[in-house]
One Martini backbone bead per residue (centre of mass of N, CA, C, O) as a GRO file, in nm:
protein
  173
    1MET     BB    1   8.324  11.508  10.771
    2SER     BB    2   8.389  11.412  11.064
    3THR     BB    3   8.437  11.451  11.366
    4PHE     BB    4   8.688  11.563  11.611
    5PRO     BB    5   8.641  11.323  11.747
    6ASP     BB    6   8.443  11.079  11.799
    7PRO     BB    7   8.187  11.129  12.028
    8SER     BB    8   8.125  10.806  12.079
    9LEU     BB    9   8.431  10.802  12.172
   10ASN     BB   10   8.623  10.707  12.420
   11PRO     BB   11   8.960  10.777  12.450
   12ILE     BB   12   9.017  10.542  12.666
   13GLN     BB   13   8.898  10.352  12.478
   14ARG     BB   14   8.858  10.094  12.282
   15PRO     BB   15   8.762   9.995  12.002
   16THR     BB   16   8.487   9.851  11.875
   17LEU     BB   17   8.322   9.660  11.659
   18ASP     BB   18   8.077   9.842  11.645
   19TRP     BB   19   8.237  10.097  11.566
   20VAL     BB   20   8.383   9.988  11.312
   21VAL     BB   21   8.112   9.898  11.136
   22LYS     BB   22   7.984  10.197  11.086
   23LYS     BB   23   8.238  10.232  10.887
   24PRO     BB   24   8.412  10.150  10.609
   25TRP     BB   25   8.695  10.269  10.686
   26ARG     BB   26   8.718  10.115  10.954
   27LEU     BB   27   8.698   9.826  10.845
   28ILE     BB   28   8.950   9.849  10.680
   29ALA     BB   29   9.164   9.957  10.886
   30PHE     BB   30   9.063   9.699  11.083
   31GLY     BB   31   9.070   9.436  10.915
   32GLY     BB   32   8.759   9.344  10.944
   33GLY     BB   33   8.818   9.360  11.284
   34THR     BB   34   9.110   9.259  11.383
   35GLY     BB   35   9.195   9.529  11.543
   36VAL     BB   36   9.035   9.434  11.818
   37LEU     BB   37   9.235   9.231  11.873
   38ARG     BB   38   9.381   9.052  12.152
   39PRO     BB   39   9.674   9.050  12.102
   40GLY     BB   40   9.810   9.187  11.826
   41PRO     BB   41   9.666   9.339  11.569
   42GLY     BB   42   9.892   9.315  11.353
   43THR     BB   43   9.904   9.008  11.353
   44TRP     BB   44   9.608   8.958  11.274
   45GLY     BB   45   9.630   9.101  11.000
   46THR     BB   46   9.850   8.911  10.888
   47VAL     BB   47   9.686   8.653  10.909
   48LEU     BB   48   9.462   8.745  10.719
   49ALA     BB   49   9.637   8.792  10.474
   50TRP     BB   50   9.733   8.500  10.450
   51ALA     BB   51   9.455   8.368  10.424
   52LEU     BB   52   9.373   8.525  10.165
   53TRP     BB   53   9.600   8.416   9.997
   54VAL     BB   54   9.529   8.112  10.018
   55LEU     BB   55   9.213   8.154   9.927
   56GLY     BB   56   9.309   8.349   9.637
   57LEU     BB   57   9.534   8.568   9.579
   58HIS     BB   58   9.753   8.369   9.449
   59VAL     BB   59   9.602   8.372   9.152
   60LEU     BB   60   9.711   8.620   9.073
   61THR     BB   61   9.856   8.792   8.858
   62ASP     BB   62  10.104   9.007   8.809
   63ASN     BB   63   9.923   9.228   8.687
   64GLN     BB   64   9.709   9.222   8.909
   65MET     BB   65   9.904   9.287   9.146
   66ALA     BB   66  10.005   9.561   9.021
   67ILE     BB   67   9.715   9.676   9.090
   68PHE     BB   68   9.618   9.584   9.371
   69LEU     BB   69   9.835   9.712   9.558
   70PRO     BB   70   9.797  10.017   9.498
   71VAL     BB   71   9.497  10.024   9.560
   72THR     BB   72   9.521   9.924   9.859
   73PHE     BB   73   9.704  10.151   9.947
   74PHE     BB   74   9.511  10.394   9.886
   75ILE     BB   75   9.281  10.291  10.055
   76GLY     BB   76   9.446  10.293  10.318
   77CYS     BB   77   9.505  10.592  10.332
   78TRP     BB   78   9.211  10.675  10.356
   79ALA     BB   79   9.109  10.492  10.591
   80CYS     BB   80   9.327  10.575  10.803
   81HIS     BB   81   9.269  10.873  10.801
   82ARG     BB   82   8.970  10.864  10.883
   83THR     BB   83   9.009  10.695  11.142
   84GLY     BB   84   9.209  10.882  11.282
   85TYR     BB   85   9.012  11.115  11.293
   86ASP     BB   86   8.796  10.973  11.465
   87LEU     BB   87   9.009  10.908  11.707
   88GLY     BB   88   9.261  11.120  11.735
   89VAL     BB   89   9.463  10.908  11.584
   90SER     BB   90   9.688  10.846  11.333
   91ASP     BB   91   9.821  10.551  11.475
   92HIS     BB   92   9.650  10.304  11.548
   93SER     BB   93   9.691   9.975  11.644
   94GLY     BB   94   9.417   9.869  11.498
   95MET     BB   95   9.545   9.952  11.240
   96ASN     BB   96   9.600   9.678  10.979
   97TRP     BB   97   9.608   9.724  10.669
   98ASP     BB   98   9.912   9.773  10.636
   99GLU     BB   99   9.996   9.480  10.690
  100MET     BB  100   9.840   9.348  10.463
  101VAL     BB  101   9.962   9.484  10.214
  102ALA     BB  102  10.261   9.426  10.277
  103PHE     BB  103  10.229   9.112  10.291
  104TRP     BB  104  10.133   9.073  10.003
  105LEU     BB  105  10.395   9.161   9.877
  106VAL     BB  106  10.566   8.940   9.996
  107LEU     BB  107  10.403   8.691   9.894
  108TRP     BB  108  10.444   8.755   9.589
  109LEU     BB  109  10.792   8.752   9.609
  110ILE     BB  110  10.795   8.464   9.713
  111PRO     BB  111  10.808   8.161   9.780
  112GLN     BB  112  10.545   7.901   9.745
  113THR     BB  113  10.589   7.821  10.062
  114TRP     BB  114  10.546   7.751  10.387
  115LEU     BB  115  10.828   7.822  10.481
  116ALA     BB  116  10.856   8.100  10.350
  117GLN     BB  117  10.599   8.223  10.475
  118GLY     BB  118  10.676   8.181  10.774
  119ILE     BB  119  10.936   8.344  10.770
  120ALA     BB  120  10.811   8.606  10.661
  121PHE     BB  121  10.622   8.653  10.895
  122VAL     BB  122  10.836   8.684  11.116
  123LEU     BB  123  11.000   8.909  10.982
  124PHE     BB  124  10.779   9.117  10.948
  125ARG     BB  125  10.703   9.143  11.246
  126PHE     BB  126  10.980   9.224  11.344
  127PHE     BB  127  11.011   9.488  11.171
  128ASP     BB  128  10.741   9.621  11.261
  129ILE     BB  129  10.813   9.632  11.567
  130LEU     BB  130  11.114   9.740  11.575
  131LYS     BB  131  11.191   9.960  11.370
  132PRO     BB  132  11.420  10.012  11.188
  133GLN     BB  133  11.618  10.184  11.020
  134PRO     BB  134  11.400  10.409  10.861
  135ILE     BB  135  11.128  10.342  10.990
  136ARG     BB  136  11.129  10.516  11.247
  137TYR     BB  137  11.155  10.785  11.108
  138PHE     BB  138  10.882  10.770  10.948
  139ASP     BB  139  10.693  10.703  11.187
  140ARG     BB  140  10.752  10.993  11.327
  141ARG     BB  141  10.695  11.193  11.053
  142LEU     BB  142  10.458  11.032  10.941
  143HIS     BB  143  10.120  11.093  10.872
  144ASN     BB  144   9.849  10.952  10.847
  145GLY     BB  145   9.779  10.736  10.602
  146PHE     BB  146  10.060  10.726  10.470
  147GLY     BB  147  10.224  10.669  10.728
  148VAL     BB  148  10.089  10.405  10.801
  149MET     BB  149  10.171  10.256  10.530
  150TRP     BB  150  10.484  10.305  10.486
  151ASP     BB  151  10.631  10.146  10.719
  152ASP     BB  152  10.534   9.864  10.613
  153LEU     BB  153  10.683   9.871  10.345
  154LEU     BB  154  10.962   9.873  10.476
  155ALA     BB  155  10.930   9.602  10.621
  156ALA     BB  156  10.895   9.449  10.356
  157GLY     BB  157  11.174   9.519  10.242
  158TYR     BB  158  11.339   9.373  10.456
  159THR     BB  159  11.213   9.099  10.412
  160LEU     BB  160  11.288   9.069  10.111
  161LEU     BB  161  11.592   9.088  10.145
  162LEU     BB  162  11.625   8.840  10.330
  163MET     BB  163  11.484   8.639  10.142
  164ALA     BB  164  11.687   8.668   9.907
  165VAL     BB  165  11.923   8.552  10.064
  166LEU     BB  166  11.793   8.276  10.124
  167VAL     BB  167  11.758   8.199   9.830
  168ARG     BB  168  12.057   8.224   9.742
  169PHE     BB  169  12.138   7.997   9.978
  170GLY     BB  170  11.904   7.758   9.949
  171VAL     BB  171  11.668   7.728  10.165
  172PHE     BB  172  11.419   7.672   9.929
  173SER     BB  173  11.543   7.397   9.762
   0.00000   0.00000   0.00000
């Protein structure tokens, strides 16, 4: 494992794209590099997740998604843990793979319309930023890769619950 933190990174500076692409786990954790974009690296990661969904992930079968999502979750746990170790910060704002995986879960389970996806995007970002309980509880107590990934799954859960209510009341019909 690398030294803690990466001696080539000044802790006062934000990671650069050059720093991110030097290790595969950093590239994953930083959402293919979108985590260096400002403002709102989490939002940029969610935008990339949505774009990847539209460009091809939406064609995966339910069985394939049931495999894809846990695999990407565990890859994210590993990548975010390693990257956090390199940074000396367990949950750096530039690590946005967690938003990507959680938003793919949302996109998989909602109506496949632009309206539903747009509303889900706004709701997911709202819950991920606001962190209502118990998201805030877990965000403060769980660390390392699992903690990074877990709170976004909870934000996805809130999003899916509200989307289910909207579906039930016929908003998307």
